[in-house]
mmCIF file of C-alpha atoms and ligand atoms in Angstrom:
data_model
loop_
_atom_site.group_PDB
_atom_site.id
_atom_site.type_symbol
_atom_site.label_atom_id
_atom_site.label_comp_id
_atom_site.label_asym_id
_atom_site.label_seq_id
_atom_site.Cartn_x
_atom_site.Cartn_y
_atom_site.Cartn_z
ATOM 1 C CA MET A 1 131.493 76.417 122.576
ATOM 2 C CA LYS A 2 133.801 74.487 124.855
ATOM 3 C CA LEU A 3 135.922 71.840 123.323
ATOM 4 C CA SER A 4 135.578 68.351 124.723
ATOM 5 C CA GLN A 5 136.863 67.686 128.173
ATOM 6 C CA PRO A 6 138.787 64.491 128.831
ATOM 7 C CA THR A 7 136.421 61.547 128.895
ATOM 8 C CA GLU A 8 137.158 60.566 132.483
ATOM 9 C CA LYS A 9 135.841 63.899 133.736
ATOM 10 C CA ARG A 10 132.437 63.368 132.144
ATOM 11 C CA LEU A 11 129.506 62.730 134.359
ATOM 12 C CA PRO A 12 127.463 59.637 133.681
ATOM 13 C CA GLY A 13 124.688 60.044 131.157
ATOM 14 C CA ARG A 14 124.591 62.392 128.236
ATOM 15 C CA PRO A 15 127.867 64.192 127.624
ATOM 16 C CA LYS A 16 127.554 67.875 128.461
ATOM 17 C CA GLU A 17 129.427 68.968 125.320
ATOM 18 C CA ALA A 18 127.003 67.160 123.053
ATOM 19 C CA SER A 19 123.956 68.786 124.591
ATOM 20 C CA GLU A 20 125.620 72.215 124.476
ATOM 21 C CA ALA A 21 126.390 71.802 120.797
ATOM 22 C CA GLU A 22 122.880 70.593 120.120
ATOM 23 C CA LEU A 23 121.370 73.481 122.039
ATOM 24 C CA LEU A 24 123.475 75.948 120.098
ATOM 25 C CA ARG A 25 122.471 74.362 116.788
ATOM 26 C CA TYR A 26 118.775 74.610 117.629
ATOM 27 C CA GLU A 27 119.271 78.186 118.740
ATOM 28 C CA ALA A 28 120.332 78.998 115.158
ATOM 29 C CA LEU A 29 117.423 77.052 113.663
ATOM 30 C CA TRP A 30 114.921 78.863 115.872
ATOM 31 C CA VAL A 31 116.491 82.267 115.183
ATOM 32 C CA ASP A 32 116.080 81.445 111.498
ATOM 33 C CA THR A 33 112.436 80.494 112.055
ATOM 34 C CA PHE A 34 111.405 83.558 114.090
ATOM 35 C CA ARG A 35 113.483 85.972 112.025
ATOM 36 C CA GLY A 36 111.947 84.546 108.857
ATOM 37 C CA LEU A 37 108.479 84.793 110.325
ATOM 38 C CA ARG A 38 109.111 88.462 111.081
ATOM 39 C CA ASP A 39 111.045 89.562 107.993
ATOM 40 C CA GLY A 40 110.993 86.826 105.373
ATOM 41 C CA ASN A 41 113.924 86.516 103.011
ATOM 42 C CA PRO A 42 114.570 89.140 100.348
ATOM 43 C CA GLU A 43 115.424 88.124 96.818
ATOM 44 C CA ILE A 44 119.167 88.172 96.579
ATOM 45 C CA GLU A 45 121.723 87.727 93.911
ATOM 46 C CA THR A 46 124.615 85.681 95.054
ATOM 47 C CA GLU A 47 127.493 83.551 93.923
ATOM 48 C CA VAL A 48 126.372 79.966 94.126
ATOM 49 C CA PRO A 49 127.815 76.700 92.936
ATOM 50 C CA ALA A 50 126.605 75.932 89.435
ATOM 51 C CA GLY A 51 123.853 73.400 89.525
ATOM 52 C CA SER A 52 121.430 72.382 92.174
ATOM 53 C CA SER A 53 121.336 73.301 95.809
ATOM 54 C CA MET A 54 119.088 70.651 97.237
ATOM 55 C CA PHE A 55 118.627 67.027 96.435
ATOM 56 C CA ILE A 56 116.122 64.992 98.347
ATOM 57 C CA LYS A 57 115.203 61.435 97.664
ATOM 58 C CA ARG A 58 111.899 60.441 99.117
ATOM 59 C CA SER A 59 111.419 56.719 99.418
ATOM 60 C CA GLY A 60 109.356 54.580 101.732
ATOM 61 C CA PRO A 61 106.004 53.111 100.846
ATOM 62 C CA GLY A 62 104.671 53.951 97.418
ATOM 63 C CA GLN A 63 106.492 55.670 94.610
ATOM 64 C CA GLU A 64 109.868 57.227 95.086
ATOM 65 C CA GLN A 65 110.345 60.913 94.351
ATOM 66 C CA LEU A 66 113.334 63.088 93.711
ATOM 67 C CA TYR A 67 113.208 66.737 94.668
ATOM 68 C CA ILE A 68 115.919 68.844 93.083
ATOM 69 C CA GLU A 69 116.182 72.533 93.728
ATOM 70 C CA GLY A 70 118.578 74.904 92.031
ATOM 71 C CA PHE A 71 119.188 78.586 92.639
ATOM 72 C CA GLY A 72 117.132 80.767 90.345
ATOM 73 C CA LYS A 73 115.340 77.799 88.836
ATOM 74 C CA PRO A 74 112.013 76.260 89.743
ATOM 75 C CA PRO A 75 112.357 73.032 91.706
ATOM 76 C CA ARG A 76 112.103 69.799 89.780
ATOM 77 C CA VAL A 77 110.245 66.782 91.010
ATOM 78 C CA ILE A 78 110.838 63.457 89.349
ATOM 79 C CA ARG A 79 108.513 60.672 90.266
ATOM 80 C CA GLN A 80 109.056 57.004 89.902
ATOM 81 C CA PRO A 81 106.563 55.794 87.300
ATOM 82 C CA LYS A 82 103.589 54.056 88.840
ATOM 83 C CA PHE A 83 103.550 50.286 88.510
ATOM 84 C CA SER A 84 107.258 50.070 87.751
ATOM 85 C CA THR A 85 107.645 46.600 89.129
ATOM 86 C CA THR A 86 109.467 44.543 86.532
ATOM 87 C CA PRO A 87 113.206 44.160 87.087
ATOM 88 C CA ASP A 88 113.864 46.171 83.926
ATOM 89 C CA GLU A 89 111.662 49.049 85.008
ATOM 90 C CA LEU A 90 113.196 49.090 88.481
ATOM 91 C CA ARG A 91 116.678 49.016 86.995
ATOM 92 C CA SER A 92 115.932 51.906 84.708
ATOM 93 C CA TRP A 93 114.507 53.945 87.603
ATOM 94 C CA ARG A 94 117.597 53.177 89.720
ATOM 95 C CA SER A 95 119.910 54.313 86.952
ATOM 96 C CA ARG A 96 117.888 57.517 86.477
ATOM 97 C CA VAL A 97 118.183 58.268 90.214
ATOM 98 C CA GLN A 98 121.890 57.529 90.100
ATOM 99 C CA LYS A 99 122.384 59.818 87.095
ATOM 100 C CA GLU A 100 120.560 62.722 88.764
ATOM 101 C CA GLN A 101 122.517 62.175 91.946
ATOM 102 C CA ASP A 102 125.844 62.085 90.106
ATOM 103 C CA GLN A 103 124.969 65.290 88.260
ATOM 104 C CA PHE A 104 124.039 66.930 91.538
ATOM 105 C CA GLU A 105 127.259 65.877 93.255
ATOM 106 C CA GLU A 106 129.371 66.933 90.299
ATOM 107 C CA ALA A 107 127.744 70.372 90.346
ATOM 108 C CA MET A 108 128.422 70.713 94.059
ATOM 109 C CA LEU A 109 132.101 70.057 93.437
ATOM 110 C CA ASP A 110 132.262 72.419 90.479
ATOM 111 C CA PRO A 111 134.545 75.246 91.568
ATOM 112 C CA ALA A 112 133.087 77.761 89.092
ATOM 113 C CA PRO A 113 130.285 79.590 90.845
ATOM 114 C CA VAL A 114 127.583 81.392 88.928
ATOM 115 C CA ARG A 115 125.677 84.507 89.876
ATOM 116 C CA ALA A 116 122.112 83.529 90.479
ATOM 117 C CA LYS A 117 118.994 84.997 91.978
ATOM 118 C CA VAL A 118 117.645 83.339 95.083
ATOM 119 C CA ALA A 119 113.899 83.844 95.250
ATOM 120 C CA ALA A 120 112.416 85.895 98.064
ATOM 121 C CA ILE A 121 110.375 84.169 100.751
ATOM 122 C CA PRO A 122 107.590 86.324 102.190
ATOM 123 C CA SER A 123 107.392 87.049 105.895
ATOM 124 C CA GLU A 124 104.404 86.154 108.048
ATOM 125 C CA ARG A 125 104.664 89.286 110.157
ATOM 126 C CA ARG A 126 101.068 89.113 111.308
ATOM 127 C CA LEU A 127 101.790 85.724 112.899
ATOM 128 C CA TRP A 128 104.967 87.025 114.528
ATOM 129 C CA GLU A 129 103.035 89.914 116.093
ATOM 130 C CA ALA A 130 100.309 87.494 117.215
ATOM 131 C CA LEU A 131 102.869 85.116 118.692
ATOM 132 C CA LYS A 132 104.272 87.916 120.849
ATOM 133 C CA ARG A 133 100.789 88.774 122.110
ATOM 134 C CA ALA A 134 99.632 85.168 122.633
ATOM 135 C CA ASP A 135 99.094 84.447 126.312
ATOM 136 C CA ASN A 136 97.792 80.912 126.173
ATOM 137 C CA ALA A 137 98.612 77.622 124.503
ATOM 138 C CA THR A 138 95.435 77.555 122.402
ATOM 139 C CA ARG A 139 96.350 80.863 120.751
ATOM 140 C CA VAL A 140 99.909 79.737 120.085
ATOM 141 C CA ARG A 141 98.680 76.500 118.504
ATOM 142 C CA ARG A 142 96.227 78.399 116.345
ATOM 143 C CA ILE A 143 99.016 80.694 115.120
ATOM 144 C CA TYR A 144 101.196 77.664 114.440
ATOM 145 C CA SER A 145 98.450 76.077 112.361
ATOM 146 C CA GLN A 146 97.848 79.269 110.381
ATOM 147 C CA SER A 147 101.415 79.462 109.141
ATOM 148 C CA ASN A 148 101.977 78.507 105.540
ATOM 149 C CA ILE A 149 105.711 79.029 105.519
ATOM 150 C CA TRP A 150 107.858 79.681 108.543
ATOM 151 C CA LEU A 151 106.275 77.555 111.249
ATOM 152 C CA LYS A 152 105.548 74.584 109.026
ATOM 153 C CA PRO A 153 107.573 71.457 109.722
ATOM 154 C CA ARG A 154 107.031 70.090 106.245
ATOM 155 C CA LEU A 155 108.476 70.986 102.890
ATOM 156 C CA GLU A 156 105.732 70.237 100.434
ATOM 157 C CA PHE A 157 106.443 69.167 96.888
ATOM 158 C CA PRO A 158 104.717 71.123 94.154
ATOM 159 C CA GLY A 159 102.750 68.106 92.913
ATOM 160 C CA GLY A 160 101.858 66.553 96.260
ATOM 161 C CA GLY A 161 103.901 64.702 98.832
ATOM 162 C CA PHE A 162 106.188 66.219 101.437
ATOM 163 C CA ILE A 163 109.196 65.657 103.594
ATOM 164 C CA GLU A 164 109.529 66.564 107.245
ATOM 165 C CA HIS A 165 112.245 69.162 106.662
ATOM 166 C CA TRP A 166 111.956 71.197 109.892
ATOM 167 C CA PRO A 167 110.658 68.669 112.457
ATOM 168 C CA PHE A 168 111.809 70.847 115.395
ATOM 169 C CA ARG A 169 109.084 73.393 114.605
ATOM 170 C CA ARG A 170 106.491 70.977 115.994
ATOM 171 C CA ILE A 171 107.884 71.712 119.455
ATOM 172 C CA LEU A 172 106.165 75.113 119.377
ATOM 173 C CA TYR A 173 102.839 73.297 119.098
ATOM 174 C CA ARG A 174 103.767 70.664 121.669
ATOM 175 C CA ASP A 175 105.196 73.089 124.237
ATOM 176 C CA ALA A 176 102.919 76.051 123.510
ATOM 177 C CA GLU A 177 102.221 76.502 127.187
ATOM 178 C CA ALA A 178 105.897 76.594 128.176
ATOM 179 C CA PHE A 179 106.420 79.133 125.370
ATOM 180 C CA CYS A 180 103.792 81.438 126.906
ATOM 181 C CA LEU A 181 105.205 81.015 130.410
ATOM 182 C CA ALA A 182 108.711 81.877 129.195
ATOM 183 C CA LYS A 183 107.431 85.271 128.026
ATOM 184 C CA LEU A 184 106.519 86.088 131.645
ATOM 185 C CA ASP A 185 110.146 85.658 132.712
ATOM 186 C CA PRO A 186 111.811 89.004 133.564
ATOM 187 C CA ARG A 187 114.587 88.132 131.109
ATOM 188 C CA TYR A 188 112.149 88.358 128.193
ATOM 189 C CA PRO A 189 112.714 91.814 126.647
ATOM 190 C CA GLY A 190 108.996 92.305 126.054
ATOM 191 C CA ARG A 191 109.074 96.083 126.319
ATOM 192 C CA ASP A 192 112.304 96.837 124.488
ATOM 193 C CA GLN A 193 111.237 99.619 122.121
ATOM 194 C CA ARG A 194 114.542 100.033 120.309
ATOM 195 C CA LYS A 195 114.802 99.188 116.622
ATOM 196 C CA SER A 196 116.712 96.071 117.592
ATOM 197 C CA GLY A 197 114.239 95.228 120.380
ATOM 198 C CA ASP A 198 112.292 92.770 118.299
ATOM 199 C CA TYR A 199 115.508 90.933 117.493
ATOM 200 C CA ARG A 200 116.299 90.635 121.207
ATOM 201 C CA ARG A 201 112.905 88.961 121.457
ATOM 202 C CA VAL A 202 113.822 86.708 118.520
ATOM 203 C CA GLU A 203 117.011 85.717 120.340
ATOM 204 C CA TYR A 204 115.330 85.110 123.681
ATOM 205 C CA LEU A 205 112.468 83.099 122.194
ATOM 206 C CA ALA A 206 114.913 81.107 120.039
ATOM 207 C CA ARG A 207 116.812 80.172 123.204
ATOM 208 C CA VAL A 208 113.599 79.158 124.924
ATOM 209 C CA MET A 209 112.577 77.006 121.974
ATOM 210 C CA ALA A 210 116.075 75.522 121.579
ATOM 211 C CA GLY A 211 115.836 74.436 125.219
ATOM 212 C CA LEU A 212 112.405 72.917 124.780
ATOM 213 C CA THR A 213 113.588 71.160 121.613
ATOM 214 C CA VAL A 214 116.328 69.351 123.529
ATOM 215 C CA ARG A 215 114.059 68.967 126.578
ATOM 216 C CA LEU A 216 115.743 71.513 128.795
ATOM 217 C CA ALA A 217 113.825 73.989 130.916
ATOM 218 C CA PRO A 218 113.667 77.339 129.068
ATOM 219 C CA SER A 219 115.371 79.241 131.901
ATOM 220 C CA THR A 220 118.219 76.690 131.943
ATOM 221 C CA ALA A 221 118.645 76.961 128.180
ATOM 222 C CA VAL A 222 118.611 80.764 128.265
ATOM 223 C CA GLU A 223 121.338 80.782 130.933
ATOM 224 C CA MET A 224 123.420 78.047 129.280
ATOM 225 C CA LEU A 225 123.431 79.849 125.950
ATOM 226 C CA ARG A 226 124.137 83.200 127.577
ATOM 227 C CA LYS A 227 127.131 81.883 129.525
ATOM 228 C CA MET A 228 128.542 79.512 126.912
ATOM 229 C CA LYS A 229 132.254 80.083 126.292
ATOM 230 C CA HIS A 230 133.441 80.293 122.704
ATOM 231 C CA THR A 231 137.143 79.629 122.267
ATOM 232 C CA GLU A 232 139.369 81.040 119.531
ATOM 233 C CA GLN A 233 138.946 77.784 117.626
ATOM 234 C CA CYS A 234 135.168 77.734 117.870
ATOM 235 C CA ILE A 235 133.427 77.347 114.523
ATOM 236 C CA CYS A 236 129.825 77.539 115.699
ATOM 237 C CA TRP A 237 127.295 79.631 113.755
ATOM 238 C CA ARG A 238 127.829 82.669 115.980
ATOM 239 C CA CYS A 239 131.595 82.616 115.602
ATOM 240 C CA LEU A 240 131.289 82.045 111.831
ATOM 241 C CA MET A 241 129.044 85.113 111.616
ATOM 242 C CA GLN A 242 131.508 86.998 113.805
ATOM 243 C CA ILE A 243 128.954 88.047 116.382
ATOM 244 C CA ALA A 244 128.708 87.932 120.193
ATOM 245 C CA PRO A 245 129.860 86.568 122.515
ATOM 246 C CA ARG A 246 133.291 86.255 120.855
ATOM 247 C CA PHE A 247 132.863 89.364 118.679
ATOM 248 C CA PRO A 248 131.586 92.809 119.713
ATOM 249 C CA ILE A 249 128.451 92.930 117.532
ATOM 250 C CA SER A 250 125.327 91.431 119.123
ATOM 251 C CA LEU A 251 122.982 89.067 117.304
ATOM 252 C CA ALA A 252 120.185 91.642 117.673
ATOM 253 C CA ARG A 253 122.219 94.354 115.975
ATOM 254 C CA TYR A 254 123.367 91.960 113.285
ATOM 255 C CA LEU A 255 119.767 90.995 112.511
ATOM 256 C CA ALA A 256 118.504 94.591 112.738
ATOM 257 C CA GLU A 257 120.995 95.453 110.003
ATOM 258 C CA GLY A 258 119.433 92.804 107.801
ATOM 259 C CA ASN A 259 122.137 90.157 108.029
ATOM 260 C CA TRP A 260 121.555 86.430 108.244
ATOM 261 C CA PHE A 261 122.457 83.221 106.451
ATOM 262 C CA ARG A 262 121.217 83.372 102.898
HETATM 263 ZN ZN1 ZN B 301 131.308 79.860 118.818
#
């Protein structure tokens, strides 16, 4: 990723650097989505910070909810009691939320990691195969709607309620037609039969979807991501994983060997 150019050189409108960074970020999110759809996540044992890994406060109309997820433990959902309207009840709910939040933050700062199992997430391989075959928007939208895991934009709470955790996934539904068209492009490695071939398709389709997510034409996004320069100081997801373009190993090979963020 290029570092910022001096401000005076910027063209009017959206700064180029910002859209490049955004495109690159969505590339990773879409790789995660398609790779997960194809392979799922295995159960792994890893060193994690003691305590919880995710803390979500859901407010808005109705009752508030806390969603707290820890490695190797089932998620906890704490709901604001119904009809808690008196000042005392509200105060006691606020202090409960604060206590949970403090505990969570303390655990995040705790330097002593524990070994914990991270639960496996199944693949939806059938949907991945169908997505590759889909040649019209209706089919793509049907596949999208059939997904229970990897294409869903919402994280659902065990006892009802949800948060929109992966809103970008909706773009596959919205731009289903552009997705199909992008597979007709000669750059799509549709016939790559190598073991890593499917991961080249993951990469290409992730670039297409990253483009559509930031409202760039797929072919523009594919080219921008292909030609993007990563400096020695770059700390983007590719450089952190030590893969191409700055490092010799390609994303496809990296994925084919079973590596990814866990
Ligand atoms: Zn980089």
